[in-house]
Short mmCIF file of C-alpha atoms and ligand atoms in Angstrom, two decimals:
data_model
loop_
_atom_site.label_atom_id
_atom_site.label_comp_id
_atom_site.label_asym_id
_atom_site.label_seq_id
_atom_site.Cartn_x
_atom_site.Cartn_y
_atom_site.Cartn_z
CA UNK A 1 18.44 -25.57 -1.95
CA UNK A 2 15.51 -27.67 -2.84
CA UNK A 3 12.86 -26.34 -1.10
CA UNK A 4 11.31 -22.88 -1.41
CA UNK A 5 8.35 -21.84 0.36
CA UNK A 6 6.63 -18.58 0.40
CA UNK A 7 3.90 -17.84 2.89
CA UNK A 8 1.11 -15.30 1.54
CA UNK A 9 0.15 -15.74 -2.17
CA UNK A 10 -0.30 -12.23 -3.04
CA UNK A 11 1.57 -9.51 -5.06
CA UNK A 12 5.07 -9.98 -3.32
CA UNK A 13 4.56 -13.55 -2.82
CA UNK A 14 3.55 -14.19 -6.70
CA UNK A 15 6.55 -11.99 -7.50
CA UNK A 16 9.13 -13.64 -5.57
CA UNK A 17 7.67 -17.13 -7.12
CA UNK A 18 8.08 -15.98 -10.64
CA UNK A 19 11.24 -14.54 -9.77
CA UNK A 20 12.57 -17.52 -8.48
CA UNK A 21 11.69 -19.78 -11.50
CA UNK A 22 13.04 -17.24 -14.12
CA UNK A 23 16.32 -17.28 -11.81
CA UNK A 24 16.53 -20.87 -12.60
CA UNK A 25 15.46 -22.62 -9.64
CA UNK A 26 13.91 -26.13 -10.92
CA UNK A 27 13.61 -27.37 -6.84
CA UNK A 28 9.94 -27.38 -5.24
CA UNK A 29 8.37 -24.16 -4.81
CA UNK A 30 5.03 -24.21 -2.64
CA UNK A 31 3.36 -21.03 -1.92
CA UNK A 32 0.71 -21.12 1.06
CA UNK A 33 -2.06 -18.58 1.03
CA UNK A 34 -4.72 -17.83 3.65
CA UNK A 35 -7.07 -16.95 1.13
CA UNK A 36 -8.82 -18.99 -1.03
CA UNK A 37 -7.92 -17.27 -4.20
CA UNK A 38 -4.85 -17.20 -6.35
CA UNK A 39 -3.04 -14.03 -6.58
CA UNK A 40 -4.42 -11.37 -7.61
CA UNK A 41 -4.14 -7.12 -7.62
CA UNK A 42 -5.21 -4.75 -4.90
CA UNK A 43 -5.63 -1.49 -6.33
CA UNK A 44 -8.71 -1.85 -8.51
CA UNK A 45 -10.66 -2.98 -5.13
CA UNK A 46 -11.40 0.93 -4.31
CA UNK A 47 -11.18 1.86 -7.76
CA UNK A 48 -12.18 0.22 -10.82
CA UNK A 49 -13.63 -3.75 -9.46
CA UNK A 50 -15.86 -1.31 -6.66
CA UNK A 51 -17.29 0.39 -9.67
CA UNK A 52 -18.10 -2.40 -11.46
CA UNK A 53 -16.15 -1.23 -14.37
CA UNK A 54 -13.57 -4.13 -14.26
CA UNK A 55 -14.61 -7.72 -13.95
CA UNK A 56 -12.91 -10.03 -11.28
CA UNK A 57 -10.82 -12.02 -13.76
CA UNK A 58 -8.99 -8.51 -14.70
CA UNK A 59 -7.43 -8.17 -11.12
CA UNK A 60 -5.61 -11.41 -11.49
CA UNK A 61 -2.11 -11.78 -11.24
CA UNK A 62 -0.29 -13.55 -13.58
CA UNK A 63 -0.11 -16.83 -11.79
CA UNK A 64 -1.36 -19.90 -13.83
CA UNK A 65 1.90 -20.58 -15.52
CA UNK A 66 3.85 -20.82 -12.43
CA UNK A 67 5.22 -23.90 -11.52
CA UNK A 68 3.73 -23.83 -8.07
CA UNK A 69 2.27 -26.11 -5.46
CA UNK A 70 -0.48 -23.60 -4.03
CA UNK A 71 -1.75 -24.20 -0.69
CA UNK A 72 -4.68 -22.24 -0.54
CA UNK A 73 -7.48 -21.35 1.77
CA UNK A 74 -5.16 -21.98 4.88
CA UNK A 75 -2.78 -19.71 6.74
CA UNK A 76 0.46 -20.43 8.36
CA UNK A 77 -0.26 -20.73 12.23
CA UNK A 78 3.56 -21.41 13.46
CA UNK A 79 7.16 -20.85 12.07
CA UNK A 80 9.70 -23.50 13.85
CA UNK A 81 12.80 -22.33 12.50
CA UNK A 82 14.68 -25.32 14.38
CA UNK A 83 12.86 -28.28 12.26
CA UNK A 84 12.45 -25.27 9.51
CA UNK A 85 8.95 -26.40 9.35
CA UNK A 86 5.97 -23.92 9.03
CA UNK A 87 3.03 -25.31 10.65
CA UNK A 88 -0.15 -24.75 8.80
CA UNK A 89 -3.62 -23.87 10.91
CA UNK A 90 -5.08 -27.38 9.50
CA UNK A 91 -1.85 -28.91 11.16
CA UNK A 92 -0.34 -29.64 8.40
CA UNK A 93 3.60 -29.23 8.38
CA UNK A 94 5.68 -27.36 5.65
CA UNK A 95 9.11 -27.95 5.65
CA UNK A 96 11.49 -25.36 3.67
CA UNK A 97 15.01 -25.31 2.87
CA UNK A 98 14.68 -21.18 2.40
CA UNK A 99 11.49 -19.38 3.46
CA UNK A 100 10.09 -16.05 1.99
CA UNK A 101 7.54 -14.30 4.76
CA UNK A 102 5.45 -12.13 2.69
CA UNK A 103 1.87 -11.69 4.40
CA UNK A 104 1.02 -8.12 3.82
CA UNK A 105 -1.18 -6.47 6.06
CA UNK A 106 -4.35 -5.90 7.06
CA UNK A 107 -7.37 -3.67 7.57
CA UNK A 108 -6.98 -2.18 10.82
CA UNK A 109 -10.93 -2.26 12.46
CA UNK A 110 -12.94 0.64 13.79
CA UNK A 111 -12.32 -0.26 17.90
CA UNK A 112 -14.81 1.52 19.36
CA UNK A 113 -18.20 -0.24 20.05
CA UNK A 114 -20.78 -1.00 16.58
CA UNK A 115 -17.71 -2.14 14.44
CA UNK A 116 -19.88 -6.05 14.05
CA UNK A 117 -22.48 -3.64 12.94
CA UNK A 118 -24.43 -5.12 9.40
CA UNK A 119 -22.84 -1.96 6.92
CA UNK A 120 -19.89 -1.60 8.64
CA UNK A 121 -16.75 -2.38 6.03
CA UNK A 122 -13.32 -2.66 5.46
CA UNK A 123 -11.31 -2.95 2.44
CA UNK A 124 -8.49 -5.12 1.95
CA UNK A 125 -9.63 -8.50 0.07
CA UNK A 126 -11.24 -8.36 -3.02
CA UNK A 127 -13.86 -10.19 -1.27
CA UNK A 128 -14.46 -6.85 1.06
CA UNK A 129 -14.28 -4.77 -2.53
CA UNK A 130 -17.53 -7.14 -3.81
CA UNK A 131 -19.07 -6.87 -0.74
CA UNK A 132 -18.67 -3.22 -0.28
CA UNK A 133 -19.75 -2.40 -3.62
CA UNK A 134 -22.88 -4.73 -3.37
CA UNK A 135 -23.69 -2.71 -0.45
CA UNK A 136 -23.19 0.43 -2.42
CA UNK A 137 -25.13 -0.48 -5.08
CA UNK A 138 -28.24 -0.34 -2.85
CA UNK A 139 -27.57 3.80 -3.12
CA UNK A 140 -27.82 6.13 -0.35
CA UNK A 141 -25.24 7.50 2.43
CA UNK A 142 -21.80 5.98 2.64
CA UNK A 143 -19.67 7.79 5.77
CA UNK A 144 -15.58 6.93 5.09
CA UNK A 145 -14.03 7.42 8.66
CA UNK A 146 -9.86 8.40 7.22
CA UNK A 147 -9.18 10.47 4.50
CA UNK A 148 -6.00 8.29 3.79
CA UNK A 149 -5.57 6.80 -0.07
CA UNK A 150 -8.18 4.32 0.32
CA UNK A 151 -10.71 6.28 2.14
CA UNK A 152 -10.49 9.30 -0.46
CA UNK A 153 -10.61 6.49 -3.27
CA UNK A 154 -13.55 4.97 -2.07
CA UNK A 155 -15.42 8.17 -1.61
CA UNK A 156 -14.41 9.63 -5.24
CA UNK A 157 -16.16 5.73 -6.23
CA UNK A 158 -19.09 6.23 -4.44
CA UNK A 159 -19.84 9.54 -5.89
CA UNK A 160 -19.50 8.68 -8.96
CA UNK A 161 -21.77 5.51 -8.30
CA UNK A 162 -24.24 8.98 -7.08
CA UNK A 163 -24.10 8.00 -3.53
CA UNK A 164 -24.16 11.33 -0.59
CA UNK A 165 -20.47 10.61 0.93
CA UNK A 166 -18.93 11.77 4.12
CA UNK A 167 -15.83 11.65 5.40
CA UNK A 168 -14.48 12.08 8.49
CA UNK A 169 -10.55 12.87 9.42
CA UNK A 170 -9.11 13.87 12.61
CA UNK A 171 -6.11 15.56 10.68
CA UNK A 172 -6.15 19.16 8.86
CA UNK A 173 -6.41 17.49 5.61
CA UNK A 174 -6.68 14.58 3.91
CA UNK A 175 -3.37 11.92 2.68
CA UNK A 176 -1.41 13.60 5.70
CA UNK A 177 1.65 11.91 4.52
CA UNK A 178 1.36 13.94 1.07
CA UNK A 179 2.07 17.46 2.76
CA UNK A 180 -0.13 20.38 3.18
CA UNK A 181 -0.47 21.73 -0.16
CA UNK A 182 -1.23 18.22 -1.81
CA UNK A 183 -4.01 17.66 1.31
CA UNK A 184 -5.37 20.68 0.44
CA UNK A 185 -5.80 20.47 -3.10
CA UNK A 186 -7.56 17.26 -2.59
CA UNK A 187 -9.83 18.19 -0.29
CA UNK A 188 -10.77 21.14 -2.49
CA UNK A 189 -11.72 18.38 -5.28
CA UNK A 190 -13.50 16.32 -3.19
CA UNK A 191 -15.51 18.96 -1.80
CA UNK A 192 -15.78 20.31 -5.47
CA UNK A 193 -17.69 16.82 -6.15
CA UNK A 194 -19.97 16.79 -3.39
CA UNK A 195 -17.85 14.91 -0.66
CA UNK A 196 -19.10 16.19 3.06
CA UNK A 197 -15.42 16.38 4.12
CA UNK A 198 -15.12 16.81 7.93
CA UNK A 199 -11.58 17.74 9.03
CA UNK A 200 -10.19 18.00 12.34
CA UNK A 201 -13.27 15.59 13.34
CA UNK A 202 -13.10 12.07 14.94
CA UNK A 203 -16.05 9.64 15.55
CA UNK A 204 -17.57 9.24 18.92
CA UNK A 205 -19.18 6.30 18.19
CA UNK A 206 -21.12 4.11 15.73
CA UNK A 207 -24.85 3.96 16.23
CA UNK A 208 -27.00 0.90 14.93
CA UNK A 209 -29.10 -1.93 16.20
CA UNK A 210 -28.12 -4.93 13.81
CA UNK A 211 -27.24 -2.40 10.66
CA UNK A 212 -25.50 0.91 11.41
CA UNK A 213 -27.50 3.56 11.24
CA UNK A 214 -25.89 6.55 12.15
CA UNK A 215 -22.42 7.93 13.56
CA UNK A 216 -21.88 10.48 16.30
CA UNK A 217 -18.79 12.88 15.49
CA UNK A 218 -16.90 14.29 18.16
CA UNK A 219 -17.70 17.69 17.75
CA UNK A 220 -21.78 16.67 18.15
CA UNK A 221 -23.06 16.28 14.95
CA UNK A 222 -24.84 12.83 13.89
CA UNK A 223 -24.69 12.05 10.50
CA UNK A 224 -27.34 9.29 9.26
CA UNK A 225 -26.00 6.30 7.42
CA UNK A 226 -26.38 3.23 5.20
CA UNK A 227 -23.06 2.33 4.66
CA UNK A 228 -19.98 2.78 7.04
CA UNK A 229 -16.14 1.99 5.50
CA UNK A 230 -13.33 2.26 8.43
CA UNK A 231 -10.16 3.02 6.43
CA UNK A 232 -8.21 3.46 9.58
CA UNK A 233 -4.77 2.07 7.99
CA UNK A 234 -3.01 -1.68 8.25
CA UNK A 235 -1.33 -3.60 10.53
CA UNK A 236 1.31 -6.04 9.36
CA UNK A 237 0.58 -9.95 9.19
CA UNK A 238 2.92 -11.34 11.69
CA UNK A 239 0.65 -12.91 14.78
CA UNK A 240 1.36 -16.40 13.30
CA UNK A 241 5.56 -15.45 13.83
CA UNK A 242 5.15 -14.26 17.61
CA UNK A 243 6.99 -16.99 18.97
CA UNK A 244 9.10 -17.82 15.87
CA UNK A 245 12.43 -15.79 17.39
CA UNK A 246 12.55 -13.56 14.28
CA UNK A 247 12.43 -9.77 15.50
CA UNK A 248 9.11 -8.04 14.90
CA UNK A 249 8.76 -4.10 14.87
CA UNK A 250 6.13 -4.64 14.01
CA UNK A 251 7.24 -5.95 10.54
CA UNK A 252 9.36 -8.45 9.96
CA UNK A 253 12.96 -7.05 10.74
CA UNK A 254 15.02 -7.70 8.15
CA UNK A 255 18.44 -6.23 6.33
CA UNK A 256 19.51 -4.57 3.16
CA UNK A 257 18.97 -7.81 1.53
CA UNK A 258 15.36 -8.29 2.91
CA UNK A 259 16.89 -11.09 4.81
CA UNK A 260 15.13 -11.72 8.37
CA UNK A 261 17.65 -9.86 10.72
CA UNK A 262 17.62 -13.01 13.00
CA UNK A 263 18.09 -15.62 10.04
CA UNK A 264 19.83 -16.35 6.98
CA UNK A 265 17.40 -18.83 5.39
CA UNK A 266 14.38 -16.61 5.42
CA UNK A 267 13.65 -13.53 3.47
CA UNK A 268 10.98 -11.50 3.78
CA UNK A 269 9.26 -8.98 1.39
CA UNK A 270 6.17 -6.86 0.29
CA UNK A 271 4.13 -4.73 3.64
CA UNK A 272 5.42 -7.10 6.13
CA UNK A 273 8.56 -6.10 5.35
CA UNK A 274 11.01 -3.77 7.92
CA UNK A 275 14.04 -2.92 6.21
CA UNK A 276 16.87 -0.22 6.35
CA UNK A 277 16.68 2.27 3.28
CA UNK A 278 19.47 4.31 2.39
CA UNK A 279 17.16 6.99 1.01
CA UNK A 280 15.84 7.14 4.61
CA UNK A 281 19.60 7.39 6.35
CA UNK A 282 19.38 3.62 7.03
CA UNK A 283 16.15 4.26 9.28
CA UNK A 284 14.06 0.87 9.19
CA UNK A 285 11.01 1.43 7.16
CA UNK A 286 7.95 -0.62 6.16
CA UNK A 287 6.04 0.57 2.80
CA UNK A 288 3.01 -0.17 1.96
CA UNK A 289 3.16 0.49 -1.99
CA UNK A 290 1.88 -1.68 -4.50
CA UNK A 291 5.31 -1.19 -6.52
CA UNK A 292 7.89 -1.70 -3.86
CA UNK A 293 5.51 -4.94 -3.14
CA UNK A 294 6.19 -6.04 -6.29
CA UNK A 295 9.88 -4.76 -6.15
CA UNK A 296 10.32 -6.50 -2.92
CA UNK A 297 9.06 -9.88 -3.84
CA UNK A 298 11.33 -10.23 -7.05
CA UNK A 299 14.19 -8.93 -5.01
CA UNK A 300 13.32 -12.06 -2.35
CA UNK A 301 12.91 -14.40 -5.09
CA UNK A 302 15.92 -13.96 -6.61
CA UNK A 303 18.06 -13.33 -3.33
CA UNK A 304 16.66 -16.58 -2.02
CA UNK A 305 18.57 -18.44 -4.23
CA UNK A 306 21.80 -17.12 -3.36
CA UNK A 307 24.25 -17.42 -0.02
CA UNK A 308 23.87 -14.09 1.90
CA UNK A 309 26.62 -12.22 0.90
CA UNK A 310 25.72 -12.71 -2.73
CA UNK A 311 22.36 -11.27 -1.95
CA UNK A 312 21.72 -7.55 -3.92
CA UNK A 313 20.19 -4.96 -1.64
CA UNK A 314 16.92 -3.29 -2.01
CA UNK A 315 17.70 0.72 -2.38
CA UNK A 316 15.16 1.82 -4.64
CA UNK A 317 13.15 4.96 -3.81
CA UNK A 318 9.13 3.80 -2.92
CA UNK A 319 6.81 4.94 -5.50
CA UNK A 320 2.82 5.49 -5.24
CA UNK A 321 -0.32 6.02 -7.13
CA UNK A 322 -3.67 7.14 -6.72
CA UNK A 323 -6.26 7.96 -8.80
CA UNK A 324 -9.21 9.77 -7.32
CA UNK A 325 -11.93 11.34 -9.91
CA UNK A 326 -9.94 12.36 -12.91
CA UNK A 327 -6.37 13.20 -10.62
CA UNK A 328 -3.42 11.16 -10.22
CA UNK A 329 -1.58 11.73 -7.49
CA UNK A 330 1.77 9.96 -7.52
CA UNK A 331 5.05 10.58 -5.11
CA UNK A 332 8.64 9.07 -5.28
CA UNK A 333 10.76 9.14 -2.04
CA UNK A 334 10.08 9.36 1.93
CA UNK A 335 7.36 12.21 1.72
CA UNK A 336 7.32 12.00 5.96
CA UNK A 337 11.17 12.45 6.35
CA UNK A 338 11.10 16.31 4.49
CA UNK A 339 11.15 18.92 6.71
CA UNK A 340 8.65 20.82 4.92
CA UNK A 341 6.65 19.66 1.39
CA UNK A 342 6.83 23.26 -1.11
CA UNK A 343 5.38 23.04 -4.49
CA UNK A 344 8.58 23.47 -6.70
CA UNK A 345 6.44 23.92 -10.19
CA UNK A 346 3.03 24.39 -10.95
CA UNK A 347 0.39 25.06 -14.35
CA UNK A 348 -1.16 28.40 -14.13
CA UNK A 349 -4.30 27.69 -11.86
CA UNK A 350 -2.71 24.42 -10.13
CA UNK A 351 -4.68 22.06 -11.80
CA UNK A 352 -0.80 20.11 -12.04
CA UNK A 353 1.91 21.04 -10.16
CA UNK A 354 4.32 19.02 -7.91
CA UNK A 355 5.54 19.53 -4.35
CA UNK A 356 8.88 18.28 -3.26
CA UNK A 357 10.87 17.88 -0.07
CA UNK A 358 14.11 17.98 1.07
CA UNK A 359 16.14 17.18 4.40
CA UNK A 360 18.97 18.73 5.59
CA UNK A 361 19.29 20.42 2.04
CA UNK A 362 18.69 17.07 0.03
CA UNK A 363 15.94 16.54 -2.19
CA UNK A 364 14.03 12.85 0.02
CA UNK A 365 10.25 12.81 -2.27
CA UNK A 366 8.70 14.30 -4.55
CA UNK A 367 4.81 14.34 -5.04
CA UNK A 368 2.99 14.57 -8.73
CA UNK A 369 -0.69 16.24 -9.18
CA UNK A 370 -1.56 15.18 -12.87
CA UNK A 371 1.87 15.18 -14.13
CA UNK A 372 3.26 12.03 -14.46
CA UNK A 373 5.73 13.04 -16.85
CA UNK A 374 7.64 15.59 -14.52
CA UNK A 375 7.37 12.68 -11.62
CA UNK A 376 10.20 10.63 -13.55
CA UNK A 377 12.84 13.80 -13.48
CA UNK A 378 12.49 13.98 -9.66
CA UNK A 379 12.80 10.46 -9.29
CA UNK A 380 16.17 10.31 -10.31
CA UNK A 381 16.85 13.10 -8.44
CA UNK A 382 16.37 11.96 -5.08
CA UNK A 383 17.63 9.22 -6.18
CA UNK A 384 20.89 10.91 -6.22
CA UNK A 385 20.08 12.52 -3.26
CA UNK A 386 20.85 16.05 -4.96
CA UNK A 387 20.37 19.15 -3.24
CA UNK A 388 17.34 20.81 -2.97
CA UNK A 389 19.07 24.50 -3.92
CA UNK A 390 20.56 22.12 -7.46
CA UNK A 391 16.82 21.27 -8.19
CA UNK A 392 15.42 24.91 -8.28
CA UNK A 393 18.16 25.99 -10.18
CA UNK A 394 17.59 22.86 -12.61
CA UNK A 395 14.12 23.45 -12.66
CA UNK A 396 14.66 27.33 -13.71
CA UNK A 397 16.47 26.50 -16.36
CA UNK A 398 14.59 23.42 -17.65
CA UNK A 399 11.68 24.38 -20.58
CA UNK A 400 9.85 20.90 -19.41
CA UNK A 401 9.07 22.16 -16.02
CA UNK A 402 5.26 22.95 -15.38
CA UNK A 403 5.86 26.98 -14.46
CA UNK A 404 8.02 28.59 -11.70
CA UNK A 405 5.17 28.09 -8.26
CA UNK A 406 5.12 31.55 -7.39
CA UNK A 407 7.28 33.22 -4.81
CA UNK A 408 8.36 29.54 -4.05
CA UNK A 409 11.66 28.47 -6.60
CA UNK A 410 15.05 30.18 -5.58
CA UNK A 411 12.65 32.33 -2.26
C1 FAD B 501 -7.97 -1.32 -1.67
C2 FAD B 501 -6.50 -1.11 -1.90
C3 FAD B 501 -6.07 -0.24 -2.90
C4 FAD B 501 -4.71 -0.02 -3.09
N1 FAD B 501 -4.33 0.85 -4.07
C5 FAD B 501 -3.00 1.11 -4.23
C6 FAD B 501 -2.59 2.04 -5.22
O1 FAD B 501 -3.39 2.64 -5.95
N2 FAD B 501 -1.25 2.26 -5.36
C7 FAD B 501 -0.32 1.63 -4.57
O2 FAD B 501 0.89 1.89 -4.72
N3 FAD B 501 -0.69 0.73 -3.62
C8 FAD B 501 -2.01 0.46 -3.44
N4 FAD B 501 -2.40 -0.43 -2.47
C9 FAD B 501 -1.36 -1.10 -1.64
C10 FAD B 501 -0.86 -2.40 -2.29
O3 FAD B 501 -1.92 -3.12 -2.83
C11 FAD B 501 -0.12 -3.21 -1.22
O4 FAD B 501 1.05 -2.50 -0.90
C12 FAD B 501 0.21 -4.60 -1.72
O5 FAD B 501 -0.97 -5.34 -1.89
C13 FAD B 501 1.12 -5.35 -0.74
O6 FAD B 501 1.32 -6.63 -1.24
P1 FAD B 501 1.81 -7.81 -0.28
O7 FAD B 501 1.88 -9.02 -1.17
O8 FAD B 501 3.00 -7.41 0.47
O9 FAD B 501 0.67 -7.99 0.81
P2 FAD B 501 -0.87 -8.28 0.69
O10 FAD B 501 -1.42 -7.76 -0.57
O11 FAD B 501 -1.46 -7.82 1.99
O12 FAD B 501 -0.96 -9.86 0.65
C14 FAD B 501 -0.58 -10.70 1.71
C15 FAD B 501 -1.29 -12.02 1.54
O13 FAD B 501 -0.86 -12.88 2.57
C16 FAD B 501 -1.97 -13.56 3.11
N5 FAD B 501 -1.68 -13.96 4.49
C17 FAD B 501 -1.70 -13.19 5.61
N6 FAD B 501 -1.38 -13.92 6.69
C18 FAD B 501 -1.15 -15.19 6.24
C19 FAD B 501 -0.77 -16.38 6.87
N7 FAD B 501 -0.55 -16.45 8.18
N8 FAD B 501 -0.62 -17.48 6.11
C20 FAD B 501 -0.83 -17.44 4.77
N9 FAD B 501 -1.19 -16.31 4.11
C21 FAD B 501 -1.34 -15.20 4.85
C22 FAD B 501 -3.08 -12.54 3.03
O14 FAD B 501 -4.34 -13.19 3.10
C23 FAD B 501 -2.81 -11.90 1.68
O15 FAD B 501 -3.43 -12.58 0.64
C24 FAD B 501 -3.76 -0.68 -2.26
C25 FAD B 501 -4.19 -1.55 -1.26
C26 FAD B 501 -5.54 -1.76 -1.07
C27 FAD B 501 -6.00 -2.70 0.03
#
């Protein structure tokens, strides 16, 4: 193999290229990237770049000692896995010997009517973090419609840049995926810091004329605004594949291995990425975690390299963060396959305590309030997929363990 090209220079594409090189691979290694930068991290956009407490520069990948051909500033349009060329939009051609698909996802846009609305965001690019938080700057009312990670980061920001935030979320309570008990708690804290948290609420429409101005909830109410963020979610980066033959679900289907289901000579990794997960009884899944990103593209990297059945699969449990005000929410595991989320241990008063999950009497994710140090116990645990009824008793006996949650362990 001579020729290794990776298409989307982010986190799991700058992975995979690193990975590749420190495997040994001295062939040509071009990395095309439909933005104009070079790689660089996504989790300070809504959190430390929006509040201008770290500088562009910081969110950089390590990328400038790669032995890369970057191709920046264009995206793939076409895959033609016959010539194994990728077709750039300027026309140019790319050929490939092996091929690593890793082009993320997207902001998903607010579809009703107003969304080209001056004030009306979304947040993906660091590019939409400095616009957003020039637009913040200016003070006033920002209204976050989804109270998923990056809408509830974006309003703890803004409040603590002294702007009056709303948010609006058609669910009982915000981060969904996290369970009742972690929604809860967060919405408590958010309303605790001044965050006009409307649950069980959706948006009738946007109101402006050139800048937004206002938006019209569903149950009536019309909140006045400066600043609108739609943090409605992602949607995988796979237009430019649609008539490639390679099996979209909408990710990029692909096997154990993260190789494309439908080829052997292109891999695929980071949040375009559809893969079976043991932890998840072999169900295809596509996570959208910074780590498993990261994960993912050194897995590809290295697996590229190699004839299929050399390849190593990818089994590790997915892993997120997310820092909002002074809490750090983290969770290990598929938090949406447990039955039910129950917090397992707790501090007296809750300020830390984690809930955990289990289906069909094993132990699938865990989920970490302020206490990171418990988070790596459970990990292992579902890990080894141990039963639920092992981890109370392990708990009960364990000094380490935050406090029995009352009425909760061994009920
Ligand atoms: C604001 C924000 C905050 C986040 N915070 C956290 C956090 O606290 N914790 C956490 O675990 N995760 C967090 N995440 C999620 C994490 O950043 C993502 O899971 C991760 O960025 C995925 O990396 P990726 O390389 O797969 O895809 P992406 O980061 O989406 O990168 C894909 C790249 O491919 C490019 N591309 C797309 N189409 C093409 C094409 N046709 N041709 C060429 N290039 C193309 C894109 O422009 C992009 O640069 C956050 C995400 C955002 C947006």
């Amino acid at each position: 193999m001579r020729r290794l090209v990776i298409i989307g220079a982010a986190l799991a594409g700058q992975r995979a290229a690193q990975a590749a090189r420190r495997a040994g691979f001295d062939g040509e290694l071009v990395v095309v990237g439909e933005e104009r930068r070079h790689p660089y991290t996504r989790p300070p956009l809504s959190k430390q770049l929006l509040a201008g407490e770290h500088t562009v520069e910081r969110c950089d990948l390590p990328w400038a000692k790669l032995e890369v051909a970057w191709r920046l500033g264009v995206p793939a349009a076409r895959l033609d896995r016959d010539s194994k060329r990728v077709v750039l939009a300027d026309g140019d051609e790319v050929p490939y010997d092996r091929l690593i698909v890793a082009t993320g996802s997207r902001a998903r846009q607010w579809p009703g009517g107003g969304g080209e609305l001056d004030g009306v965001h979304t947040l993906r690019t660091l590019d939409d973090s400095l616009a957003l938080r020039t637009a913040l700057e200016r003070g006033g009312h920002l209204v976050v419609l989804g109270a998923g990670f990056i809408g509830c980061e974006v309003a703890a920001t803004a409040r603590g840049l002294g702007l009056e935030v709303t948010v609006v979320e058609i669910a009982e309570h915000p981060l969904l995926p996290l369970g009742a008990e972690v929604g809860t708690h967060l919405a408590k804290i958010h309303r605790e810091r001044g965050v006009d948290l409307r649950l069980q609420t959706g948006v009738a429409s946007v109101i402006g004329n050139e800048r937004v101005e206002a938006v019209e909830l569903t149950d009536g109410t019309v909140v006045q605004t400066d600043v609108l963020l739609a943090a409605l979610g992602a949607t995988p980066n796979t237009e430019w594949l649609a008539d490639s033959g390679l099996s979209l679900d909408p990710g990029v289907v692909c096997d154990v291995t993260l190789t494309a289901a439908d080829d052997p000579d292109v891999l695929v990794a980071g949040d375009v990425a559809s893969h079976p997960h043991p932890l998840a009884g072999g169900r295809h899944v596509r996570i959208e975690h910074w780590t498993s990103a990261s994960e993912h593209g050194q897995l590809a990297g290295a697996n590229a390299l190699l004839e299929p059945d050399e390849r190593s699969p990818y089994t590790t449990a997915p892993y997120f963060w997310s820092d909002q005000y002074e809490v750090k929410v983290q969770s290990i595991g598929f938090t949406s396959d447990a039955e039910q989320l129950e917090v397992l241990e707790a501090s007296t008063g809750r300020e830390r305590f984690i809930a955990a999950g289990a289906r069909d009497g094993r132990l699938v994710a865990a989920v970490a309030v302020n206490a990171p140090r418990r988070l790596g116990w459970y990990r292992s645990q579902v890990a080894d997929g141990q039963s639920i009824e092992s981890v109370r008793e392990l708990i009960r006996a364990d000094e380490s363990a935050l406090g029995v949650a009352d009425g909760m362990v061994g009920a």
